[in-house]
CSV table of C-alpha atoms in Angstrom, one decimal:
chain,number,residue,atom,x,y,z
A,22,UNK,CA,-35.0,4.1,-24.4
A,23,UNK,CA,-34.4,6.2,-21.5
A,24,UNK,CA,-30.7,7.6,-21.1
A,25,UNK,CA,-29.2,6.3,-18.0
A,26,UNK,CA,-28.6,8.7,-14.9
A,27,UNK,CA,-25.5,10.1,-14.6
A,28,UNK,CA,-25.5,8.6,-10.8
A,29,UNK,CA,-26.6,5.0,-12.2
A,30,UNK,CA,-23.1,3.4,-13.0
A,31,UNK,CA,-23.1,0.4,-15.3
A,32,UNK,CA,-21.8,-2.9,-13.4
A,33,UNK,CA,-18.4,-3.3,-12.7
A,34,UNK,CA,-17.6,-0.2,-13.3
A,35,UNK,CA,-14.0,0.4,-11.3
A,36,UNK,CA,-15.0,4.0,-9.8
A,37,UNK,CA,-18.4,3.1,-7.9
A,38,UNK,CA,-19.3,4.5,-4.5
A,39,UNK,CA,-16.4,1.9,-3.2
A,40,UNK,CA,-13.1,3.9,-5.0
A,41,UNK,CA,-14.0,7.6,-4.4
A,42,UNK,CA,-10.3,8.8,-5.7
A,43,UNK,CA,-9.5,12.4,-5.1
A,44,UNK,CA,-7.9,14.5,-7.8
A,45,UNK,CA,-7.8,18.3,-8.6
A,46,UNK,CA,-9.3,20.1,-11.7
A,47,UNK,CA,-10.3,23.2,-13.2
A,48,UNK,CA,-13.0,24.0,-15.8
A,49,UNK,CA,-13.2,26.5,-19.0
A,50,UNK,CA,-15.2,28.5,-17.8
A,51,UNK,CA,-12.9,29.3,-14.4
A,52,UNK,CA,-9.4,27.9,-16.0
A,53,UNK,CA,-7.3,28.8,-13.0
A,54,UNK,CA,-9.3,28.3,-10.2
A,55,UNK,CA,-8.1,24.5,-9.2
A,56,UNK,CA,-10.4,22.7,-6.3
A,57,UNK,CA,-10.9,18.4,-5.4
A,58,UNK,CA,-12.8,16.5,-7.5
A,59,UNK,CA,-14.0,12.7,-7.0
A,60,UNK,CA,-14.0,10.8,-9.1
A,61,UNK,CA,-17.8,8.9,-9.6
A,62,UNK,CA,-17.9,6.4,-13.1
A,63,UNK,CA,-16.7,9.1,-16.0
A,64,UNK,CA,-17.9,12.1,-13.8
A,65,UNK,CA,-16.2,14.5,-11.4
A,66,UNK,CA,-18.0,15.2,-8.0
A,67,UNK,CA,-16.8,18.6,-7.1
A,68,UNK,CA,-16.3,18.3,-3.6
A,69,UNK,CA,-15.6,21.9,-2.6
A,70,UNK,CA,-19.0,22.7,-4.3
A,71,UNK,CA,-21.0,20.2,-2.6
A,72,UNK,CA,-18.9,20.5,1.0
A,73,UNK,CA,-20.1,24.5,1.0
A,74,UNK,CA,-23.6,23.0,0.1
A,75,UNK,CA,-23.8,21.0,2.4
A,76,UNK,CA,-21.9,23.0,5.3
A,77,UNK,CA,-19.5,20.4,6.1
A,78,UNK,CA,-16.7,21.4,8.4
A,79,UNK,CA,-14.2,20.2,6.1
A,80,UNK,CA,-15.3,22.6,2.8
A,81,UNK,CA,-11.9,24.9,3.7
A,82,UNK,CA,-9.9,21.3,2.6
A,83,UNK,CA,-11.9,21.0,-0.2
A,84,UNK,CA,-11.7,24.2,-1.5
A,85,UNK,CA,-8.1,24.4,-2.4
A,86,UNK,CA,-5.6,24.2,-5.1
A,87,UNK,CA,-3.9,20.7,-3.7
A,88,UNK,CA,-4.5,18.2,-1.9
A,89,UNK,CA,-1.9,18.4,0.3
A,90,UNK,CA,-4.2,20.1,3.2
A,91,UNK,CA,-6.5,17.3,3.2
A,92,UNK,CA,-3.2,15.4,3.4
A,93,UNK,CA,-2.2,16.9,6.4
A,94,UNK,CA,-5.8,16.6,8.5
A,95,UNK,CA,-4.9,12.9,9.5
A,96,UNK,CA,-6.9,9.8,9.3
A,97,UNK,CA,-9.6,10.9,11.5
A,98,UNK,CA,-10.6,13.6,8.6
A,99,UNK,CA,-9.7,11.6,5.2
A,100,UNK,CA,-12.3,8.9,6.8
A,101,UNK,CA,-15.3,11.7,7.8
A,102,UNK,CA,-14.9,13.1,4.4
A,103,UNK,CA,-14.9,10.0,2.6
A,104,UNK,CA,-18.6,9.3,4.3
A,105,UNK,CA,-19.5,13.0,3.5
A,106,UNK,CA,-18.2,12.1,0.0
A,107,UNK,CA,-20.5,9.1,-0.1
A,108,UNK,CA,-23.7,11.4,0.5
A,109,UNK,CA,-23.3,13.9,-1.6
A,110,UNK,CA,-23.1,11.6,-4.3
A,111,UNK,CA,-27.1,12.1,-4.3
A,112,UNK,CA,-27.6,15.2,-5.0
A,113,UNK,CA,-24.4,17.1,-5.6
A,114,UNK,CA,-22.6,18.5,-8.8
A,115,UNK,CA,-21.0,15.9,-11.0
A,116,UNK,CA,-19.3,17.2,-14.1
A,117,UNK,CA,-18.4,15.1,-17.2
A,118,UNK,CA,-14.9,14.5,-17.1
A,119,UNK,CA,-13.9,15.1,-20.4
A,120,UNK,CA,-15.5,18.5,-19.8
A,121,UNK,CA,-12.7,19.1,-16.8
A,122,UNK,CA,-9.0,19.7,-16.8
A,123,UNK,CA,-6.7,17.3,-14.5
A,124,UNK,CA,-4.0,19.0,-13.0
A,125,UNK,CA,-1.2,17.4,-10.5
A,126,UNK,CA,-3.4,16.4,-7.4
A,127,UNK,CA,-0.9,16.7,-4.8
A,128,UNK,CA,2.9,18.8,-4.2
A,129,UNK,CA,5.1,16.2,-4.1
A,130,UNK,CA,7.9,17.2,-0.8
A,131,UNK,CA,10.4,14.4,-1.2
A,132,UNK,CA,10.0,11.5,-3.4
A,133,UNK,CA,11.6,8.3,-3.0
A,134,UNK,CA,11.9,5.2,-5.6
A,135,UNK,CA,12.1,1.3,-4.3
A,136,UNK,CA,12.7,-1.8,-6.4
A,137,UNK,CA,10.8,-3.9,-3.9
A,138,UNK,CA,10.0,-7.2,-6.8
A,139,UNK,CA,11.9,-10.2,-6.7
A,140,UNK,CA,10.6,-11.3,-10.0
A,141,UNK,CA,12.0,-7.8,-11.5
A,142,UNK,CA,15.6,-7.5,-9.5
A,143,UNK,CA,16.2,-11.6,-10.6
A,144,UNK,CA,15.7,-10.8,-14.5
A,145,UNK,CA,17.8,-7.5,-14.1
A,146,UNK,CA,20.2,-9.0,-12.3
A,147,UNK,CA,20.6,-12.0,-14.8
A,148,UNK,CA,20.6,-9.5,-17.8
A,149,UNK,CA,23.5,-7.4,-16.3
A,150,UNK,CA,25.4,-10.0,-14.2
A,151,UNK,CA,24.6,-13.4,-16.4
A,152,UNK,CA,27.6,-15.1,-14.5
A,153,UNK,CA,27.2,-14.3,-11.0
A,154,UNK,CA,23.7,-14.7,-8.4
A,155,UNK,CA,21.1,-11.8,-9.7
A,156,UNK,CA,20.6,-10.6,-6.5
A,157,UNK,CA,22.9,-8.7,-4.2
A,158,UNK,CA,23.6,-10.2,-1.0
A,159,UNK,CA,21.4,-7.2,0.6
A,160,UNK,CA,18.3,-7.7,-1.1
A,161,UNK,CA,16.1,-10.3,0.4
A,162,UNK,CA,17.4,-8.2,4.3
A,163,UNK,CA,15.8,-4.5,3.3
A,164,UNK,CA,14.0,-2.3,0.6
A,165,UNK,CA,16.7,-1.2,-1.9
A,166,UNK,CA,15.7,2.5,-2.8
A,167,UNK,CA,17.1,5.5,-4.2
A,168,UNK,CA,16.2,9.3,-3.8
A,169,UNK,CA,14.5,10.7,-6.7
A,170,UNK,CA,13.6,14.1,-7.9
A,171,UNK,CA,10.4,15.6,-6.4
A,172,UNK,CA,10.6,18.2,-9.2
A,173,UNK,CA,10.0,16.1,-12.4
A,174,UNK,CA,6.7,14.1,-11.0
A,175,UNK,CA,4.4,14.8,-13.6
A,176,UNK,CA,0.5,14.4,-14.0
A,177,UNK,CA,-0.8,11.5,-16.4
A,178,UNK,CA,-1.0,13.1,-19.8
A,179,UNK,CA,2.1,15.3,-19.7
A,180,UNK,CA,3.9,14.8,-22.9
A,181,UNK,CA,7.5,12.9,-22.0
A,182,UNK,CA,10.4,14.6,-23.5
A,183,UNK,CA,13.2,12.0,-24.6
A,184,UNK,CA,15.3,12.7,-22.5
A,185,UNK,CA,19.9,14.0,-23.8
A,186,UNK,CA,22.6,13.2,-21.8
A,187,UNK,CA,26.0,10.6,-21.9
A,188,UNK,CA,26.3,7.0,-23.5
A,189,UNK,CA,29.0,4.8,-23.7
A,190,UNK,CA,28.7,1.5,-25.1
A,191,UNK,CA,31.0,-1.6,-24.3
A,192,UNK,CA,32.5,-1.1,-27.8
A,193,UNK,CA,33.1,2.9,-27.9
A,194,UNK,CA,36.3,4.4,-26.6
A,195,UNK,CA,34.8,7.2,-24.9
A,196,UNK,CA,31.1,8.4,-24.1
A,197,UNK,CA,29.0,10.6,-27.0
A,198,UNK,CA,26.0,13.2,-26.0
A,199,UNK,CA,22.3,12.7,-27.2
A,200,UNK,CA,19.1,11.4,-27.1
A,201,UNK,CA,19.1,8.5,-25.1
A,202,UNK,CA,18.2,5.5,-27.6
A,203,UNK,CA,17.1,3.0,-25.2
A,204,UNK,CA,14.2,4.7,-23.3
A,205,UNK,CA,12.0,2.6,-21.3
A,206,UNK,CA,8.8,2.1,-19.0
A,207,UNK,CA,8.5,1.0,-15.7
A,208,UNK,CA,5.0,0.1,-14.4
A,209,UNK,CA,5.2,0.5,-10.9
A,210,UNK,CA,2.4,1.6,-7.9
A,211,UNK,CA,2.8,4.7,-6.0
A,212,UNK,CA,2.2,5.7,-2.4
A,213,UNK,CA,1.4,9.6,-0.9
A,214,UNK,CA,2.3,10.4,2.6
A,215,UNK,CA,-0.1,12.7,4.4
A,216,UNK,CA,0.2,12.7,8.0
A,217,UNK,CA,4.0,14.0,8.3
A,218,UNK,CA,6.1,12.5,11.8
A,219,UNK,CA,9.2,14.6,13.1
A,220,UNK,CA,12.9,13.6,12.9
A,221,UNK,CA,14.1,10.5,14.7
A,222,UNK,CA,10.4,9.2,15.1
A,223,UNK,CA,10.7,6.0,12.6
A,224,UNK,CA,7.5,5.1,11.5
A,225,UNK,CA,6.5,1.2,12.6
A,226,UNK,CA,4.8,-0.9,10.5
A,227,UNK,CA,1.8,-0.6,12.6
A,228,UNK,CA,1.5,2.9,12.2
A,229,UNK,CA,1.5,2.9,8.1
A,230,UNK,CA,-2.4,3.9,7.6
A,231,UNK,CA,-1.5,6.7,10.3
A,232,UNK,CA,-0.1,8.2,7.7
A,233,UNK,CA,-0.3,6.9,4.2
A,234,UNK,CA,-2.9,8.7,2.6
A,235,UNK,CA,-4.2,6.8,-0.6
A,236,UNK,CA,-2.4,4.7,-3.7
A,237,UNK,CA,-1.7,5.7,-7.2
A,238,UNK,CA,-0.4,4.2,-10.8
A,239,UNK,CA,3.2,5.5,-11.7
A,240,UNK,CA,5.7,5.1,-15.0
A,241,UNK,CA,9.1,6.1,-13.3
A,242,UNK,CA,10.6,5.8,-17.1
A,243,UNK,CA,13.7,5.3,-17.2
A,244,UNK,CA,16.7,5.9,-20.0
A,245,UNK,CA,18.5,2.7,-20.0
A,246,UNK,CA,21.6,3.7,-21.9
A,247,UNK,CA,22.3,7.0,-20.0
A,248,UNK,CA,21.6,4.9,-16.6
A,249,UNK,CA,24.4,2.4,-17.4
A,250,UNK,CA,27.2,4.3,-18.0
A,251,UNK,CA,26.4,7.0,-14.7
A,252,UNK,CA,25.0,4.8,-11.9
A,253,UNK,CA,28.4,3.0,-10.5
A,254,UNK,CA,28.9,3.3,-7.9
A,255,UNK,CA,26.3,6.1,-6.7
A,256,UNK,CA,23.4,4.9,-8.4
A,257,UNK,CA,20.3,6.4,-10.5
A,258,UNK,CA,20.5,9.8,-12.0
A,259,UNK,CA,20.4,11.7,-15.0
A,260,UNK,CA,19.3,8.3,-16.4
A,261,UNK,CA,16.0,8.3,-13.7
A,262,UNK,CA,15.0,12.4,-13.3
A,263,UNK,CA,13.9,13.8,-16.3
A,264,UNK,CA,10.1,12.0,-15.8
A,265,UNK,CA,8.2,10.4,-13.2
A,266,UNK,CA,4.5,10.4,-14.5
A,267,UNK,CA,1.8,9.5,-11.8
A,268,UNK,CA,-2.1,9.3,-12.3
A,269,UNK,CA,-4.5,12.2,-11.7
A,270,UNK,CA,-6.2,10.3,-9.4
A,271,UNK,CA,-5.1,9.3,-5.6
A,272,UNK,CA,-7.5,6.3,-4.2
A,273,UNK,CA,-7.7,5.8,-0.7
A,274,UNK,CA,-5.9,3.7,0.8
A,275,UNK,CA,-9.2,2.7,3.1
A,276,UNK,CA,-10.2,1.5,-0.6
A,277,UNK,CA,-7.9,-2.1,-0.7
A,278,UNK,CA,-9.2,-3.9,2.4
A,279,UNK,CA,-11.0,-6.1,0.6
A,280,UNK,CA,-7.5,-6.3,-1.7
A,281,UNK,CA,-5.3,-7.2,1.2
A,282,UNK,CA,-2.9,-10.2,0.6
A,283,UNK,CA,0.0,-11.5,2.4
A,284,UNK,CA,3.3,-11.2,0.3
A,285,UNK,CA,5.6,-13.7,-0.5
A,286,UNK,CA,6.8,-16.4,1.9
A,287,UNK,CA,10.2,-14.5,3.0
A,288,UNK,CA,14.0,-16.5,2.5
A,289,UNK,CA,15.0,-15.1,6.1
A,290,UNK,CA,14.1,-14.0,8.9
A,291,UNK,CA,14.0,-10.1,8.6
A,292,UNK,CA,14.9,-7.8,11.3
A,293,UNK,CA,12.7,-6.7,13.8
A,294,UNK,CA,11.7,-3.2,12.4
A,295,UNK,CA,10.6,-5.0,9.2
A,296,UNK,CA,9.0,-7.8,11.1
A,297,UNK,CA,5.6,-8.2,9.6
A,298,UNK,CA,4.6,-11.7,10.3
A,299,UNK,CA,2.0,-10.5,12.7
A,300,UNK,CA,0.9,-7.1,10.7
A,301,UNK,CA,-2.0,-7.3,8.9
A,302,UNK,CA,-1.3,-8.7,5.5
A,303,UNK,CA,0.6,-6.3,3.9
A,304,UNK,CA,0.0,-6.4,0.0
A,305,UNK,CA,-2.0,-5.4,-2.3
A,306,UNK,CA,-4.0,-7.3,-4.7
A,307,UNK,CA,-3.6,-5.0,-7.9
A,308,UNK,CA,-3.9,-6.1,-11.5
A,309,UNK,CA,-2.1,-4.2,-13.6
A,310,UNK,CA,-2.2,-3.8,-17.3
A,311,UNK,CA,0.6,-1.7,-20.0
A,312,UNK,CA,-0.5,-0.7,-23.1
A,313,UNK,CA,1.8,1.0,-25.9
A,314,UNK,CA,0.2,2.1,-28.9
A,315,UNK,CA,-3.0,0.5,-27.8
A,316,UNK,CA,-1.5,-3.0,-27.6
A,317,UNK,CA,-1.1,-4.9,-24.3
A,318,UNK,CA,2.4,-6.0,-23.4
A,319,UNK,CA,1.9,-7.0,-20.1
A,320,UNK,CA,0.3,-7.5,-16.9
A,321,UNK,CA,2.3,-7.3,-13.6
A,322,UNK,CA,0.5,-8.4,-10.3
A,323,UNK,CA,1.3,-6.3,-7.8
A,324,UNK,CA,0.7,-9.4,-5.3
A,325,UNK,CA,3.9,-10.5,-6.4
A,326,UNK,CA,6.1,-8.4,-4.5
A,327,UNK,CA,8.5,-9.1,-2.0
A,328,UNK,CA,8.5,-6.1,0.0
A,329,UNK,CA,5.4,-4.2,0.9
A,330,UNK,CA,4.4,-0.2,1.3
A,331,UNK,CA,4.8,-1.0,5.1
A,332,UNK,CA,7.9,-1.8,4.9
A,333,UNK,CA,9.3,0.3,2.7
A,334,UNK,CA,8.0,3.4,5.1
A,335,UNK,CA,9.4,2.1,8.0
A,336,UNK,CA,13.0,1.2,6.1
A,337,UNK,CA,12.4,5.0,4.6
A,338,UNK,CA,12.7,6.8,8.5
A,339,UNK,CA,14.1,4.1,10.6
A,340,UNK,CA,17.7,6.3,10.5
A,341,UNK,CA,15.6,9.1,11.7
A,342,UNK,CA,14.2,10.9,8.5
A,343,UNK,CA,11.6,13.1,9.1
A,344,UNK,CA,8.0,12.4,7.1
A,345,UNK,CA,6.1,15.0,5.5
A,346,UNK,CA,2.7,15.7,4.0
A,347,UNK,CA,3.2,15.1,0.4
A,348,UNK,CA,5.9,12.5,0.7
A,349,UNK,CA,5.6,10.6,-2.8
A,350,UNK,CA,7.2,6.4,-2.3
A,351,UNK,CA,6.8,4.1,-5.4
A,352,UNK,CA,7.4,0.5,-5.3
A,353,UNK,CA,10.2,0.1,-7.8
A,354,UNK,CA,8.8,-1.9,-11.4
A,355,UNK,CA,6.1,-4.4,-10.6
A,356,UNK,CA,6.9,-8.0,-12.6
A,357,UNK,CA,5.7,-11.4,-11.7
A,358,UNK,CA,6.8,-14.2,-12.6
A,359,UNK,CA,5.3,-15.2,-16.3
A,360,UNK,CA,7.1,-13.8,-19.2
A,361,UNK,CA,3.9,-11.6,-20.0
A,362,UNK,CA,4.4,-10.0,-16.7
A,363,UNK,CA,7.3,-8.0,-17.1
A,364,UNK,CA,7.0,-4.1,-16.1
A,365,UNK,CA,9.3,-3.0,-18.2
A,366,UNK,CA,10.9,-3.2,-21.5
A,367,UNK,CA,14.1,-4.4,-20.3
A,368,UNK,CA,12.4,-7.5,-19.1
A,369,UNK,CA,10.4,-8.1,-21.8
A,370,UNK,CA,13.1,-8.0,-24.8
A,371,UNK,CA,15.6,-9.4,-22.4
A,372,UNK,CA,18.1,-6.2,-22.9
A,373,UNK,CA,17.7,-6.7,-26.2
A,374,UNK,CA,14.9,-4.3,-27.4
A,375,UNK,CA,13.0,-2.7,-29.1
A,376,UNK,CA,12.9,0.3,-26.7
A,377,UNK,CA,10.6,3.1,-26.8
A,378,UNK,CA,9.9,5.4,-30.0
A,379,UNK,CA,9.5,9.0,-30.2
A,380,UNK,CA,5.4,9.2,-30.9
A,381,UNK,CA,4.7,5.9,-28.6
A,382,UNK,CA,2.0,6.0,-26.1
A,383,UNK,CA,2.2,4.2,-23.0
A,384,UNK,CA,-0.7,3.5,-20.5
A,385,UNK,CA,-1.1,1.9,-17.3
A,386,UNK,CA,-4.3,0.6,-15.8
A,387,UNK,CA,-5.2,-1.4,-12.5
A,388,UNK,CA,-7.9,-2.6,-10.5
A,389,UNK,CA,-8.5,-4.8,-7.1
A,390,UNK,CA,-11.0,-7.0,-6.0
A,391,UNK,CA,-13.5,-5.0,-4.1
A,392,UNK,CA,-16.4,-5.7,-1.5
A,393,UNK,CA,-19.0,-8.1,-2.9
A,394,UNK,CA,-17.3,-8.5,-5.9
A,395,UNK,CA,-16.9,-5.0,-7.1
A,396,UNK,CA,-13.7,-3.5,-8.4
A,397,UNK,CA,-11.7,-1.0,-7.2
A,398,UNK,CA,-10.1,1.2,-10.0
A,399,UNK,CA,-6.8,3.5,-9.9
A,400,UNK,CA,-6.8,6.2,-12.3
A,401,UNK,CA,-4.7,5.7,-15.5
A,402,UNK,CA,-1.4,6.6,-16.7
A,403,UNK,CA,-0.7,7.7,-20.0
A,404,UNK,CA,2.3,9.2,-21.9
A,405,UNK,CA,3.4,10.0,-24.9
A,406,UNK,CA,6.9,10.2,-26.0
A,407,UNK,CA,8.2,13.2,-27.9
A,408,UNK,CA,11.7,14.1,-29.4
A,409,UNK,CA,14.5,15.7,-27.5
A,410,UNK,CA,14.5,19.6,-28.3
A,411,UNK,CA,16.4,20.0,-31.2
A,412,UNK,CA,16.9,16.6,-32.9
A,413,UNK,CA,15.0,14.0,-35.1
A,414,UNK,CA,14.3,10.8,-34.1
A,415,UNK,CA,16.7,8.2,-33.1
């Protein structure tokens, strides 16, 4: 039996010639020496070696430790090197990628978290508020989001420290410190900025492929207990920063046009800046799946929510903010609305548990329809939960 090509992919498989993610590796052989990859099947293209090959115009963005020059090109450049991408596939370098080290593909400048599904802020709201409406009076009129920290986005694989800090149940007199006992996922899809636009430019929903570079899987996990007795009235905190882990692997956001989808029928009429009746559809058909220990426990449809990336970057800078190349947005926890939806723990045991173990692993996978029936794949998410430093087990 002949042994199939390394450039032969088997059918369906999610990272054909019509994904193409980018990400950023180094090899044993140079360990700290970091260039873009693409990712081909279960191979690596490296793309600064086959650029230089080649004597594309672009090999100086290829060559580099982060994507974030690529990033900052503009649209014009991310599509000319995704055709260049497409021909070198033929005859350039591909490397097996277990043989390659995946390192964070982008520097994250400012990174900002939504919670942008109905399906997720209703069963929240029911679980913390079970005798008043789920959701606040603001939801359904713009994105609810919250600053996060830029500093704790981690690539997939990075070993999640459970996370110390304040508790205070309804029963106890006064707060106690430790490991937070109620840590939890959140399944949720992630969005990098690459052209940047100045202060007091907002960016219109129009203009969202102008600058959003490509899609990527994120766990923004979260420490339930620690986040309920700090976040009123500010919001998320110690409870939100200690992890946000997002795949190795950014697709392109030229990727989802056959996945485009028109959200949910809206309950009013929004404002004009968020307008999108007459935008191109504005979701994303992704099918997610969360595995923990190898079991799956749900799968959210990214379809399903109510506000779109679009939005959300227009909402992000219509007060003036300023955009900038390695801008990081992610789309709050993705549930729909089936009980074996649920993007998080909290959903799925209803508040009541179990939460997360120290020694769990937790994995995210997606895909979207592609053209003539292929699939479009985002790199995974993986995670495995450790003890705090200094303490056993909870």
């Amino acid at each position: 039996m002949s042994q199939q090509s390394p450039r032969e992919l088997a059918e369906g498989d999610p990272f054909g010639a019509d994904t193409l993610p980018y990400g950023v590796f180094s090899t044993a052989d140079a360990p700290d020496r970091r260039r873009i990859g693409v990712r081909y099947g279960d191979r690596v293209l490296d793309a600064a070696a086959a650029a230089a090959a080649h004597g594309s115009a672009h090999a100086g963005l290829l060559d580099r430790p982060t994507l974030n020059p690529l990033l900052a090109a503009g649209r014009p450049v991310w599509q000319a090197v995704r055709a260049e991408v497409r021909g070198w596939l033929a005859d350039g370098p591909l490397l097996p990628l277990e043989d390659v080290t995946l390192h964070l593909p982008f520097e994250v400048a400012d990174y900002v978290d939504f919670y942008a599904s109905e399906h997720h802020a209703t069963n929240v709201g029911r679980i913390f508020r079970p005798d008043s409406e789920p959701l606040t009076p603001n939801w359904k009129h713009l994105p609810i989001g919250y600053h996060g920290r830029a500093g704790t986005v981690v690539v997939s694989g990075t070993e999640v420290i459970r996370p110390q800090g304040q508790r205070k149940a309804p029963g106890d007199a006064v707060p106690s410190f430790g490991p937070s006992l109620r840590l939890d996922i959140e399944a949720e899809v992630g969005f990098v900025v690459g052209t940047p636009a100045p202060a007091n430019t907002p960016v219109a929903l129009g203009d969202f492929r102008e600058h959003v570079f490509g899609v990527c899987l994120v766990n923004d996990w979260s420490a339930r207990d620690i986040q309920a007795w700090e976040y009123v009235p500010l919001g998320p905190f110690l409870g939100k920063s200690f992890a946000t882990s997002v795949s190795a692997w950014i697709t392109p956001l030229d990727a989802f046009d056959e996945a485009r989808t028109a959200p949910p029928e809206r309950t009013y009429p929004l404002l004009p800046y968020l307008d999108d009746a007459a935008a191109e559809p504005g979701g994303i058909d992704l099918r997610i799946e969360v595995t923990i220990n190898g079991e799956t426990v749900s799968r959210p449809p990214f379809a399903s929510m109510y506000w779109t990336a679009a939005q959300q970057l227009a909402h992000m800078t219509v007060n003036g903010a300023s955009l900038r190349t390695g801008d990081f947005f992610a789309s709050g926890t993705v549930s729909g609305p089936e009980p074996d939806q649920r993007g998080c723990l909290l959903e799925l045991t209803e508040g009541k548990g179990p939460y997360l173990a120290d020694g769990d692993v937790v994995t995210l996978t997606a895909w979207a329809p592609g053209p003539g029936g292929a699939r479009i794949g985002l790199g995974e998410v993986t995670g495995r939960v450790v003890p705090a430093h200094g303490t056993a087990a909870p």
